[in-house]
Amino acid sequence: MTARPGLYTRGMACALCETRRPRRFCPGVRGDICTTCCGAEREVTVSCPLDCEYLREARKHDKMPLFDPKQIPNRDINVTDQLLSENEKLLAFLSMTLTRAASETPGVVDFDMRYALDSLTRTYRSLQSGVYYETRPTNPLAAHICDVVQAGIADFRRRETESLGMTKTRDAGILGLLVFMQRFELDQNNGRRKGRAFLDALSRIYANVPGAAPPVASSSLILP
C-alpha cells in the first residue's frame, strides 16, 4: 500500500537526512521529511513553494538579518511619503512588474532581485549626473529582471504619453521608487540562499490590485 503524503510510514526515513523519522510532506522535495530538516533546509537547499503551509507558518517567526544602517545603499536619496503618494500608480506598476518577471523566470530568488535593483538604481543614478550609463548585473537572472523592468518603464511612459499627451514620469521619481523597493527588499529578505520572502510580500500586497496598499517595511530602512 502506498503511503499518503504527510503520513509517517514505519520503516521510512526522512528524504533529506535519511536518518530521522519523517513527520511532514515537503512539496519542495516531493517526499516526507523530518521537522529538523524542514527547519534547517527550508529555502537553503530546498526551493519551497510559496503556498507551502509550513513555509507560511515559518514566515511569522523569521529572524531577519541585522543591517548596519550606515551600510544601506543610497542613503543620500530621501524617500518620502509625498514621493510614494504622488507616484502610487508607478509604484504599483513597478511592484507588479517585478513580481511578474520573477514568476516567469524559473529559479529567481530574493538575492537575484537585490542584484537587479542595485543595477537599476545605479543606472538611474547615472541619469542624474547627466551621463547615462546602463549597469548590468553579471547574474543572468538579475539581468533578465532588469530588462523586463526597463521595458516595462518604457511601456508605462508610452501609455502615459498616449493618455495625457505627455509623460509625467521623471527619472528622479523612478530612482526614488527603485531605492524604496531596494530598501523594502533588504527589510524583507530573510537571508536564506533560496529565500523569496520579499517576492512573497510583493505578491501578497498586489494580489488584488485595485486599491492595493504600497509596501510597508517594519524599520527605518524605508525612510532613513
CSV table of C-alpha atoms in Angstrom, one decimal:
chain,number,residue,atom,x,y,z
A,1,MET,CA,0.0,0.0,0.0
A,2,THR,CA,1.3,3.5,-0.9
A,3,ALA,CA,1.6,6.0,1.9
A,4,ARG,CA,-0.3,9.2,1.5
A,5,PRO,CA,1.8,12.4,1.5
A,6,GLY,CA,2.4,13.7,5.1
A,7,LEU,CA,1.7,10.4,6.8
A,8,TYR,CA,4.6,8.7,8.6
A,9,THR,CA,5.1,5.1,7.5
A,10,ARG,CA,7.1,2.8,9.8
A,11,GLY,CA,10.4,1.9,8.3
A,12,MET,CA,10.7,5.0,6.2
A,13,ALA,CA,13.3,7.7,6.8
A,14,CYS,CA,13.5,11.4,6.1
A,15,ALA,CA,14.0,12.1,2.4
A,16,LEU,CA,16.8,14.6,3.2
A,17,CYS,CA,18.8,13.3,6.1
A,18,GLU,CA,17.8,9.7,5.6
A,19,THR,CA,18.1,9.2,9.4
A,20,ARG,CA,15.3,10.7,11.3
A,21,ARG,CA,11.6,9.8,11.0
A,22,PRO,CA,9.6,11.9,8.5
A,23,ARG,CA,6.8,14.0,10.0
A,24,ARG,CA,5.5,16.0,7.1
A,25,PHE,CA,5.3,16.0,3.4
A,26,CYS,CA,7.6,18.5,1.7
A,27,PRO,CA,6.3,19.7,-1.7
A,28,GLY,CA,9.8,21.1,-2.4
A,29,VAL,CA,11.4,17.6,-2.5
A,30,ARG,CA,8.2,15.8,-3.2
A,31,GLY,CA,8.8,13.5,-0.2
A,32,ASP,CA,8.3,13.1,3.5
A,33,ILE,CA,10.9,14.9,5.7
A,34,CYS,CA,11.6,15.4,9.4
A,35,THR,CA,10.9,18.6,11.2
A,36,THR,CA,14.6,19.3,11.8
A,37,CYS,CA,15.4,19.2,8.1
A,38,CYS,CA,12.3,21.2,7.3
A,39,GLY,CA,13.6,24.0,9.6
A,40,ALA,CA,17.3,23.8,8.6
A,41,GLU,CA,17.0,23.3,4.8
A,42,ARG,CA,13.9,25.4,4.2
A,43,GLU,CA,14.9,27.9,1.4
A,44,VAL,CA,18.5,27.0,1.9
A,45,THR,CA,18.8,23.8,-0.1
A,46,VAL,CA,15.1,23.3,-0.8
A,47,SER,CA,13.2,25.6,-3.1
A,48,CYS,CA,10.0,25.9,-1.2
A,49,PRO,CA,6.7,26.7,-3.0
A,50,LEU,CA,5.3,29.9,-1.7
A,51,ASP,CA,2.0,28.2,-0.8
A,52,CYS,CA,3.6,25.6,1.5
A,53,GLU,CA,1.8,25.7,4.8
A,54,TYR,CA,5.0,25.1,6.8
A,55,LEU,CA,6.8,27.9,4.9
A,56,ARG,CA,3.9,30.3,5.6
A,57,GLU,CA,4.0,29.5,9.3
A,58,ALA,CA,7.7,29.9,9.4
A,59,ARG,CA,7.4,33.4,7.8
A,60,LYS,CA,5.7,34.5,11.1
A,61,HIS,CA,8.8,33.6,13.1
A,62,ASP,CA,11.6,34.6,10.6
A,63,LYS,CA,14.6,36.3,12.3
A,64,MET,CA,15.7,38.9,9.8
A,65,PRO,CA,19.5,39.6,9.5
A,66,LEU,CA,20.6,42.8,11.2
A,67,PHE,CA,21.9,45.5,8.9
A,68,ASP,CA,24.1,48.4,9.9
A,69,PRO,CA,22.1,51.4,8.8
A,70,LYS,CA,25.3,53.1,7.7
A,71,GLN,CA,25.8,50.3,5.1
A,72,ILE,CA,22.4,50.7,3.5
A,73,PRO,CA,22.9,51.7,-0.1
A,74,ASN,CA,21.8,55.1,-1.5
A,75,ARG,CA,21.3,56.7,1.9
A,76,ASP,CA,21.6,60.1,0.3
A,77,ILE,CA,18.3,59.6,-1.6
A,78,ASN,CA,15.4,60.8,0.5
A,79,VAL,CA,12.3,58.6,0.0
A,80,THR,CA,9.3,60.5,1.4
A,81,ASP,CA,5.6,59.8,1.8
A,82,GLN,CA,5.0,62.5,-0.8
A,83,LEU,CA,7.1,60.7,-3.3
A,84,LEU,CA,5.2,57.5,-2.8
A,85,SER,CA,1.7,59.1,-2.9
A,86,GLU,CA,2.5,61.2,-6.0
A,87,ASN,CA,3.8,58.1,-7.8
A,88,GLU,CA,1.4,55.5,-6.4
A,89,LYS,CA,0.4,54.1,-9.8
A,90,LEU,CA,4.0,53.8,-10.9
A,91,LEU,CA,5.0,52.1,-7.6
A,92,ALA,CA,2.2,49.6,-8.1
A,93,PHE,CA,3.3,49.0,-11.7
A,94,LEU,CA,6.9,48.5,-10.8
A,95,SER,CA,6.0,46.1,-8.0
A,96,MET,CA,3.7,44.1,-10.2
A,97,THR,CA,6.4,44.1,-13.0
A,98,LEU,CA,9.0,42.8,-10.6
A,99,THR,CA,6.6,40.1,-9.3
A,100,ARG,CA,5.6,39.0,-12.8
A,101,ALA,CA,9.2,38.9,-14.1
A,102,ALA,CA,10.2,36.8,-11.1
A,103,SER,CA,7.3,34.4,-11.5
A,104,GLU,CA,8.1,33.9,-15.2
A,105,THR,CA,11.8,33.3,-14.6
A,106,PRO,CA,12.5,29.9,-13.0
A,107,GLY,CA,15.0,29.9,-10.2
A,108,VAL,CA,14.7,33.6,-9.2
A,109,VAL,CA,15.1,34.3,-5.5
A,110,ASP,CA,15.3,37.5,-3.4
A,111,PHE,CA,19.1,37.8,-3.8
A,112,ASP,CA,18.6,37.9,-7.6
A,113,MET,CA,16.1,40.7,-7.1
A,114,ARG,CA,18.7,42.5,-4.9
A,115,TYR,CA,21.3,42.4,-7.7
A,116,ALA,CA,18.7,43.6,-10.2
A,117,LEU,CA,17.5,46.5,-8.0
A,118,ASP,CA,21.1,47.5,-7.3
A,119,SER,CA,21.9,47.7,-11.1
A,120,LEU,CA,18.7,49.6,-11.8
A,121,THR,CA,19.4,52.2,-9.2
A,122,ARG,CA,22.9,52.6,-10.5
A,123,THR,CA,21.6,53.1,-14.0
A,124,TYR,CA,19.1,55.8,-12.9
A,125,ARG,CA,21.6,57.5,-10.7
A,126,SER,CA,23.8,57.9,-13.8
A,127,LEU,CA,20.9,59.9,-15.4
A,128,GLN,CA,21.0,62.4,-12.5
A,129,SER,CA,24.6,63.2,-13.3
A,130,GLY,CA,23.7,63.8,-17.0
A,131,VAL,CA,25.7,60.9,-18.3
A,132,TYR,CA,23.7,57.8,-19.0
A,133,TYR,CA,25.4,54.6,-18.2
A,134,GLU,CA,23.5,51.3,-18.0
A,135,THR,CA,24.7,49.0,-15.3
A,136,ARG,CA,24.0,45.3,-16.0
A,137,PRO,CA,24.5,42.6,-13.4
A,138,THR,CA,26.7,39.6,-14.2
A,139,ASN,CA,24.0,37.4,-12.7
A,140,PRO,CA,21.9,36.3,-15.8
A,141,LEU,CA,18.7,36.0,-13.8
A,142,ALA,CA,19.1,39.5,-12.4
A,143,ALA,CA,20.0,40.8,-15.8
A,144,HIS,CA,16.7,39.4,-17.2
A,145,ILE,CA,14.8,41.1,-14.4
A,146,CYS,CA,16.5,44.4,-15.3
A,147,ASP,CA,15.5,44.0,-19.0
A,148,VAL,CA,11.9,43.3,-18.1
A,149,VAL,CA,11.7,46.3,-15.7
A,150,GLN,CA,13.3,48.7,-18.2
A,151,ALA,CA,10.9,47.5,-20.9
A,152,GLY,CA,8.0,48.0,-18.5
A,153,ILE,CA,9.0,51.5,-17.6
A,154,ALA,CA,9.3,52.4,-21.3
A,155,ASP,CA,5.8,51.0,-21.9
A,156,PHE,CA,4.4,52.8,-18.9
A,157,ARG,CA,5.7,56.1,-20.2
A,158,ARG,CA,4.4,55.4,-23.7
A,159,ARG,CA,0.9,54.7,-22.4
A,160,GLU,CA,1.1,57.8,-20.2
A,161,THR,CA,2.0,59.9,-23.2
A,162,GLU,CA,-0.8,58.5,-25.3
A,163,SER,CA,-3.3,59.2,-22.5
A,164,LEU,CA,-2.1,62.7,-21.3
A,165,GLY,CA,-0.2,63.9,-24.4
A,166,MET,CA,3.0,64.0,-22.2
A,167,THR,CA,4.8,61.9,-19.7
A,168,LYS,CA,4.8,63.0,-16.0
A,169,THR,CA,7.1,60.2,-15.0
A,170,ARG,CA,10.6,61.6,-14.3
A,171,ASP,CA,13.8,59.7,-14.0
A,172,ALA,CA,14.3,61.2,-10.4
A,173,GLY,CA,10.9,59.7,-9.4
A,174,ILE,CA,11.8,56.3,-10.9
A,175,LEU,CA,15.1,56.4,-9.0
A,176,GLY,CA,13.3,57.2,-5.7
A,177,LEU,CA,10.9,54.3,-6.2
A,178,LEU,CA,13.6,51.9,-7.1
A,179,VAL,CA,15.5,52.9,-3.9
A,180,PHE,CA,12.3,52.3,-2.0
A,181,MET,CA,12.0,48.8,-3.4
A,182,GLN,CA,15.7,48.2,-2.7
A,183,ARG,CA,15.2,49.1,0.9
A,184,PHE,CA,12.0,47.0,1.1
A,185,GLU,CA,13.9,44.0,-0.2
A,186,LEU,CA,16.6,44.5,2.4
A,187,ASP,CA,13.8,44.7,5.1
A,188,GLN,CA,12.1,41.5,3.9
A,189,ASN,CA,15.0,39.3,2.8
A,190,ASN,CA,15.4,36.5,5.4
A,191,GLY,CA,19.0,35.7,4.5
A,192,ARG,CA,18.3,32.2,3.2
A,193,ARG,CA,20.0,31.3,0.0
A,194,LYS,CA,16.8,30.4,-1.8
A,195,GLY,CA,14.6,32.7,0.2
A,196,ARG,CA,11.7,34.5,-1.5
A,197,ALA,CA,10.2,36.4,1.4
A,198,PHE,CA,10.5,39.7,-0.5
A,199,LEU,CA,8.8,38.3,-3.6
A,200,ASP,CA,6.1,36.7,-1.4
A,201,ALA,CA,5.4,40.0,0.3
A,202,LEU,CA,5.1,41.8,-3.0
A,203,SER,CA,2.7,39.2,-4.4
A,204,ARG,CA,0.5,39.4,-1.4
A,205,ILE,CA,0.3,43.2,-1.4
A,206,TYR,CA,-0.7,43.3,-5.1
A,207,ALA,CA,-2.8,40.1,-5.2
A,208,ASN,CA,-5.9,42.2,-5.5
A,209,VAL,CA,-4.6,45.1,-7.5
A,210,PRO,CA,-7.4,47.7,-7.2
A,211,GLY,CA,-6.8,49.8,-4.1
A,212,ALA,CA,-3.7,47.8,-3.1
A,213,ALA,CA,-1.6,49.5,-0.4
A,214,PRO,CA,2.0,50.3,-1.1
A,215,PRO,CA,4.6,48.1,0.6
A,216,VAL,CA,5.3,48.9,4.2
A,217,ALA,CA,8.6,47.9,5.9
A,218,SER,CA,8.9,47.5,9.7
A,219,SER,CA,12.1,49.6,10.1
A,220,SER,CA,13.8,52.8,9.2
A,221,LEU,CA,15.1,51.1,6.0
A,222,ILE,CA,12.4,52.9,4.1
A,223,LEU,CA,12.6,56.4,5.5
A,224,PRO,CA,16.0,56.9,6.9
